[in-house]
Short mmCIF file of C-alpha atoms and ligand atoms in Angstrom, two decimals:
data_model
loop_
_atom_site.label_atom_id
_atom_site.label_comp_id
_atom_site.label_asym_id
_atom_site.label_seq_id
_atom_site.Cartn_x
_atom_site.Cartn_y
_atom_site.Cartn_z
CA UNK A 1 86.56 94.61 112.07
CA UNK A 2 83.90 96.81 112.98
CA UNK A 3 81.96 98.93 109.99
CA UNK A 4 81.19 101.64 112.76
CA UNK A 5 84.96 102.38 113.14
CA UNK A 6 85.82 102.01 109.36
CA UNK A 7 82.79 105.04 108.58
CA UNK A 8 83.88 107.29 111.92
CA UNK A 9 87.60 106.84 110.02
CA UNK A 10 86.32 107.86 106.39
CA UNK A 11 83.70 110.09 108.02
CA UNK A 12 86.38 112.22 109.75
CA UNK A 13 88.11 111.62 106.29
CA UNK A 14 85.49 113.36 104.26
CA UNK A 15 85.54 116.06 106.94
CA UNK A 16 89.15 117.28 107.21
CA UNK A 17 89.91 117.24 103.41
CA UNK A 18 86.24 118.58 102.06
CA UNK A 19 86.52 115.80 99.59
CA UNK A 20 82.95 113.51 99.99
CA UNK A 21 84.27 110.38 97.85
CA UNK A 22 88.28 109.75 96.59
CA UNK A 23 88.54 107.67 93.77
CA UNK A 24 92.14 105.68 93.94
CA UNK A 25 94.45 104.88 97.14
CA UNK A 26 98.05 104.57 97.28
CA UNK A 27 99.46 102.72 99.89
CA UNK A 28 103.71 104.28 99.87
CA UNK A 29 105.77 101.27 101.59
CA UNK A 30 109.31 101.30 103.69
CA UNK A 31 111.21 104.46 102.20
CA UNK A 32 108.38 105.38 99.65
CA UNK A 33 106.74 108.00 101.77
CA UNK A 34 108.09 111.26 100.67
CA UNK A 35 105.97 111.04 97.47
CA UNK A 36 103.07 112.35 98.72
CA UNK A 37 104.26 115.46 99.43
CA UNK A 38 104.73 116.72 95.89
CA UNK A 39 100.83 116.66 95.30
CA UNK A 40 98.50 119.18 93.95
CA UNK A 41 95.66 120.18 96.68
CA UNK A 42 97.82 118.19 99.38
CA UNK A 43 95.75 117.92 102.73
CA UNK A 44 97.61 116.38 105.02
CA UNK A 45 95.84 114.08 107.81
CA UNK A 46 98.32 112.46 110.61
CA UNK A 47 96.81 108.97 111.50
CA UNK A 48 96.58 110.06 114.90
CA UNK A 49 93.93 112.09 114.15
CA UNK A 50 91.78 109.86 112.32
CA UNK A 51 89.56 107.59 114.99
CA UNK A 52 90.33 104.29 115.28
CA UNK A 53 93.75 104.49 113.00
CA UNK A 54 96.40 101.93 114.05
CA UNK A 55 99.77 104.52 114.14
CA UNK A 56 102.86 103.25 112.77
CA UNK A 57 105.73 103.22 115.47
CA UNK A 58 108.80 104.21 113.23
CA UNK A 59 110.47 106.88 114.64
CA UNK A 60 110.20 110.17 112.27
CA UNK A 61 107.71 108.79 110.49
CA UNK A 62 104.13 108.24 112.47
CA UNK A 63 101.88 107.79 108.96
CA UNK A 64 99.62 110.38 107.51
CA UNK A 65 97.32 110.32 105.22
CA UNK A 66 97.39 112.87 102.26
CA UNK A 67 94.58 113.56 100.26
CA UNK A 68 94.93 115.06 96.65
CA UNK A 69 94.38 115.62 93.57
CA UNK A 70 95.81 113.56 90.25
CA UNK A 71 94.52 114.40 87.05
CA UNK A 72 91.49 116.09 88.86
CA UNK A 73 90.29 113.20 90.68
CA UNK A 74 90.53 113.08 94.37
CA UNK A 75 93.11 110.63 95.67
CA UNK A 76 94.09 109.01 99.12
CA UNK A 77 97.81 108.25 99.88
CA UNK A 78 98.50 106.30 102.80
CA UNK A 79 102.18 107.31 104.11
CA UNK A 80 103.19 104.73 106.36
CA UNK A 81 101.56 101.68 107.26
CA UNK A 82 101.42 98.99 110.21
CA UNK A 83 103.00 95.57 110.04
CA UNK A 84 101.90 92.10 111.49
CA UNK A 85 105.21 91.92 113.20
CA UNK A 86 104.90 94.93 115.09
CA UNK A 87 102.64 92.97 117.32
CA UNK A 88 99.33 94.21 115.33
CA UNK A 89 96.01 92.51 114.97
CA UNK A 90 95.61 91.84 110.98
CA UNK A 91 92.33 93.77 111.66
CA UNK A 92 94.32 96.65 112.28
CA UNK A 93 97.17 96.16 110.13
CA UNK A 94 94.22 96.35 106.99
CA UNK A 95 92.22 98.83 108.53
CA UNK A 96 93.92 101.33 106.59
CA UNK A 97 93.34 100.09 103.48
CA UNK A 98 89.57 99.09 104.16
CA UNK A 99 88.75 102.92 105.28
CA UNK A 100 90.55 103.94 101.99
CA UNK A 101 87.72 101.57 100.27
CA UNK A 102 85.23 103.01 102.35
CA UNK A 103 86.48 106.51 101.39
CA UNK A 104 85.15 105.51 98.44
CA UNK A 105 88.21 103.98 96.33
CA UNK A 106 87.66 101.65 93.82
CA UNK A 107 91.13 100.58 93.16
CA UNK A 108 94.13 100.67 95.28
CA UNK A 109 97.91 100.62 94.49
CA UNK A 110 100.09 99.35 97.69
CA UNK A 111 103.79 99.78 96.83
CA UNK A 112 106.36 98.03 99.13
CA UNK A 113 109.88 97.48 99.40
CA UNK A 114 110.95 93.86 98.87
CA UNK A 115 113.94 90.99 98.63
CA UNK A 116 114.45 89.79 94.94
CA UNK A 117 114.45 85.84 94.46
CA UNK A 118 113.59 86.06 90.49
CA UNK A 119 116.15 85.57 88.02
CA UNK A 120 117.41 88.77 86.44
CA UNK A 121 115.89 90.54 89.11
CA UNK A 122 118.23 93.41 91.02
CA UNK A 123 118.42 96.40 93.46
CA UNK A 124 116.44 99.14 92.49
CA UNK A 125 114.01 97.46 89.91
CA UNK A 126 110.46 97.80 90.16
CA UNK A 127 108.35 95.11 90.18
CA UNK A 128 104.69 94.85 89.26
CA UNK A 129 102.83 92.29 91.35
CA UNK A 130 100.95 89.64 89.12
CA UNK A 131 99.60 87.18 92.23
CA UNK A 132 100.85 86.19 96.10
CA UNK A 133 101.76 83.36 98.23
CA UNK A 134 100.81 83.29 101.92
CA UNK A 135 103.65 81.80 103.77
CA UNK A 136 102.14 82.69 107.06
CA UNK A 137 99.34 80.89 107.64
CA UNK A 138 97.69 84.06 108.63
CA UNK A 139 94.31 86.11 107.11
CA UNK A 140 92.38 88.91 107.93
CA UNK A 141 89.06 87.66 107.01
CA UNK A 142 89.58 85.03 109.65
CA UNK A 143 86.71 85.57 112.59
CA UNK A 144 83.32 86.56 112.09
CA UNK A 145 82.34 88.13 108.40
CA UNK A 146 80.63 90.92 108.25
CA UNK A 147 78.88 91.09 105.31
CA UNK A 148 78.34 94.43 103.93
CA UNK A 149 82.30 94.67 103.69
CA UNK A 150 82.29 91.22 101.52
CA UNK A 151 81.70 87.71 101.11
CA UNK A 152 82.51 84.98 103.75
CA UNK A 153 84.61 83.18 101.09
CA UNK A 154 85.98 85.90 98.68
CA UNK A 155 87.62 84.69 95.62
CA UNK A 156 91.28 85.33 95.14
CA UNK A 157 91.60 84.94 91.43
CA UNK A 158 92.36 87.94 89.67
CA UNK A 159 93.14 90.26 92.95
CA UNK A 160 96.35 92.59 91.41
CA UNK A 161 93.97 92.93 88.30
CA UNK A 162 95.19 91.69 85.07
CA UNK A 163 93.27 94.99 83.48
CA UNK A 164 95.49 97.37 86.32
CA UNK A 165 98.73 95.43 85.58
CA UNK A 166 98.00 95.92 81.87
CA UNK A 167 98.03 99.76 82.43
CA UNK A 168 101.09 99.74 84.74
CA UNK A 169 102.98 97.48 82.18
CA UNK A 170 101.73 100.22 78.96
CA UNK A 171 103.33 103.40 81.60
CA UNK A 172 106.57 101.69 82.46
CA UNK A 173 107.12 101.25 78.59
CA UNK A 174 105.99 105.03 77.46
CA UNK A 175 108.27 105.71 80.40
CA UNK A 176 110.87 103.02 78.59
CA UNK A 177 111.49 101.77 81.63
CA UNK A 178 111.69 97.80 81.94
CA UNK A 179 108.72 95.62 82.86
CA UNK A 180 108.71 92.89 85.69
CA UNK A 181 105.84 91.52 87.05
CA UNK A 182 106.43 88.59 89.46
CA UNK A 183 104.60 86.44 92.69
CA UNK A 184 105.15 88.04 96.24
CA UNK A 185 105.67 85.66 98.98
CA UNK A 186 104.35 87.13 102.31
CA UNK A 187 106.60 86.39 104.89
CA UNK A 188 105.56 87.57 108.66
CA UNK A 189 109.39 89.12 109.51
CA UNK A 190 110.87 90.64 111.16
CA UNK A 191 113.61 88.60 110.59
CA UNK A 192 114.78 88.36 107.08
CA UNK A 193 114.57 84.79 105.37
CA UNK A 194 116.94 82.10 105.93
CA UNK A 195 118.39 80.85 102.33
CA UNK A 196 116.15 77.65 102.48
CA UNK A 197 113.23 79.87 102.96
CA UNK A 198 114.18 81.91 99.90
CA UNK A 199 115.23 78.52 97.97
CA UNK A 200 111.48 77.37 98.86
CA UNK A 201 109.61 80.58 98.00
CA UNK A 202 111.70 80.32 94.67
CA UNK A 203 110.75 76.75 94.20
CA UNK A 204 107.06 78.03 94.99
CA UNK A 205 107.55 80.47 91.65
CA UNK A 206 108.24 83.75 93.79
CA UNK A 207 109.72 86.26 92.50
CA UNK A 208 109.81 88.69 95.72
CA UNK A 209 109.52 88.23 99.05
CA UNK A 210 108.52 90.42 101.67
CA UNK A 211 106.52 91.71 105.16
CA UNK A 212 103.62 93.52 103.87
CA UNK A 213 100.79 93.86 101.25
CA UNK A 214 99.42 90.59 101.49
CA UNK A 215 96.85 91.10 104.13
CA UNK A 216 95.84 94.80 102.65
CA UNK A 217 95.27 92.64 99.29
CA UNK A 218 93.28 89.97 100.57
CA UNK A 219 90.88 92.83 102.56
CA UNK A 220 90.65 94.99 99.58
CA UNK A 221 89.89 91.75 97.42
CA UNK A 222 86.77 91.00 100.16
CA UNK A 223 85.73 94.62 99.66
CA UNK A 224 85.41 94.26 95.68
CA UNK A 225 88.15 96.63 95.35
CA UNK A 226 91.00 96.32 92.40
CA UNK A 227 94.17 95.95 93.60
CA UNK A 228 97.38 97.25 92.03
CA UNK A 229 100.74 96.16 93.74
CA UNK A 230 104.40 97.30 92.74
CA UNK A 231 107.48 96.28 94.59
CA UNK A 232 110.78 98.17 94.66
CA UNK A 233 113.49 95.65 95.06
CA UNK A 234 115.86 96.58 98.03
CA UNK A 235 118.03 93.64 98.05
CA UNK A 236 118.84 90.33 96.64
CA UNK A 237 117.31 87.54 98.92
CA UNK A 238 119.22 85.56 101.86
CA UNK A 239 121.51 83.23 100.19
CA UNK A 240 121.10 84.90 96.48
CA UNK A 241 123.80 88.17 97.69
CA UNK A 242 126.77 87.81 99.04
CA UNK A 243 126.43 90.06 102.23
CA UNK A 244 124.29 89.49 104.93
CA UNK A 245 121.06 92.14 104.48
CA UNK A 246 120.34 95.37 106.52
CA UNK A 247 118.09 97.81 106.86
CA UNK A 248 119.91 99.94 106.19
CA UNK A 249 120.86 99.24 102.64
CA UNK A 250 116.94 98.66 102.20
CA UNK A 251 116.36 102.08 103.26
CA UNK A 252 119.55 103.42 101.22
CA UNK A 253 118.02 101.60 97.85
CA UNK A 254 114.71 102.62 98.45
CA UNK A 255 116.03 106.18 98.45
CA UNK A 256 118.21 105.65 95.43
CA UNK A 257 115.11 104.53 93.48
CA UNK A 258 113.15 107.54 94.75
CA UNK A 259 113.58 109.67 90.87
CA UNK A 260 112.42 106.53 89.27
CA UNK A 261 109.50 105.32 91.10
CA UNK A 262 107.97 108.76 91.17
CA UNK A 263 108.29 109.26 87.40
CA UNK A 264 106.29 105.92 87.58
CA UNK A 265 103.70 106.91 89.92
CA UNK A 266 103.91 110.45 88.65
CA UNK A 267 102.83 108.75 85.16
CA UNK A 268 100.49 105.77 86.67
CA UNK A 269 98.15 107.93 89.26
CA UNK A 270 96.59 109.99 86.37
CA UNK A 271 95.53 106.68 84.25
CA UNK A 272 94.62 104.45 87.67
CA UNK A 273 92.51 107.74 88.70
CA UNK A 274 90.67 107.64 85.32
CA UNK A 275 90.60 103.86 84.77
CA UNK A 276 90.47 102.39 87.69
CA UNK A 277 86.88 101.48 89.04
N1 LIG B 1 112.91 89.97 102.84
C1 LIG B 1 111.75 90.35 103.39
N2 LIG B 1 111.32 91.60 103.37
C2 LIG B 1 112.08 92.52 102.76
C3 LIG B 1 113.30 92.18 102.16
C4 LIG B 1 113.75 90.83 102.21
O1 LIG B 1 114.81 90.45 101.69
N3 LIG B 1 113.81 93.33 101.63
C5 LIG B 1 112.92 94.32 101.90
N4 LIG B 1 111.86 93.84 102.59
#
């Protein structure tokens, strides 16, 4: 992970939108990404035009970058983001979310689309993200540190911030919405779980399961930066439903959920803007 690519990335960045510093990123996960769009001030960045950005290959949808204003404070949102089982380095599956932390964010929301394992949990709810479970045996941070990004050892404790979860948790009530929060198990994909895998990441105390976040977490973690992690449940988990699972009917939830999780956001970007950092 080179610091010379990560400040050509926010460099260009800084350039394109005329905004020196943002304050909060947003990650938008598997049929998430229209949000963005609705923003005030929306500049519009694809990734192929920032250096060094790894492009997403999902047809229609190649990943930009929107910068914006929420509650007058500049914000990043990521639309569209590389996977590990794509084939990508972890170096460049977090280098998104490390140039949003060199753009100058100090707190980071990645949202994601995910299998429910919890009890009570079902299609369409929206889960806040209270701690993870690496299933893969994988890390970023593995290789050579590089010190002014973070420690050689970061600590994991308190990554999805127990001050950031509070504030998501007091906006899904004013919203009176319901409140989850639950452990994400980061499975590498791209084949969905077997039903002993989802009976072990339930035994483990998951409540979700899923492809992504994880390694953005752990990189934003070794860059000091708060992280803030909702999941939109697509599905019921292999063995927990009683048809096998598609992508299509995670795509078809996703958009189902669209009103609801952009009242959230709609109501959560203004206080993590303000808060956060
Ligand atoms: N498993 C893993 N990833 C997912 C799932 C799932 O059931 N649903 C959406 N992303």
């Amino acid at each position: 992970m080179s610091h010379a690519r990560l400040s050509a990335a926010a460099g260009a960045i800084s350039e394109r939108t005329g905004r020196d510093r943002h304050r909060l990123g947003v990650v938008l996960g598997s049929g998430l990404g229209t949000y963005a769009d609705s923003l005030e001030g929306a500049v519009s960045i694809p990734y192929a035009e920032i250096p060094h950005f790894p492009t997403p290959a999902v047809e229609g949808h190649a990943g930009r970058l929107v910068s914006a204003l929420v509650g007058g404070q500049p914000v990043l949102v990521a639309a569209g983001r590389v996977h590990a089982y794509e084939g990508w380095d972890l170096g460049d599956v977090v280098f998104g979310v490390r140039t949003l932390a060199m753009s100058g964010c100090r707190t980071v929301l990645l949202t994601n689309a995910a299998g429910g394992i919890g009890d009570g949990l079902a299609p369409g709810d929206l889960v806040t993200i209270r701690d993870h479970i690496n299933l893969t045996g994988r890390n970023p941070l593995i290789g050579p540190n590089d010190e002014r990004l973070g420690p050689r050892f970061p600590d994991l404790s308190d990554v999805y911030r127990s001050s950031l979860r509070k504030v998501i948790a007091d906006v899904t009530h004013s919203l009176d919405m319901t409140y989850h929060e639950g452990v994400y198990a980061w499975m590498i994909g791209p084949s969905y779980e077997t039903p002993a895998e989802v009976s072990m990441a339930r035994q483990l105390g998951a409540a979700l399961v899923g492809m992504s976040t994880v390694p953005e977490a752990i990189a934003l973690a070794h860059m000091g930066v708060g992280v803030a992690g909702i999941s939109l449940v697509t599905n019921l988990a292999a063995g927990l439903a009683s048809a096998p699972l598609s992508h299509d009917e995670v795509t078809e939830v996703a958009q189902k959920a669209q009103t609801r999780f952009t009242a959230l956001l709609d109501a959560l970007l203004p206080r993590l803007a303000a808060d956060g950092g």
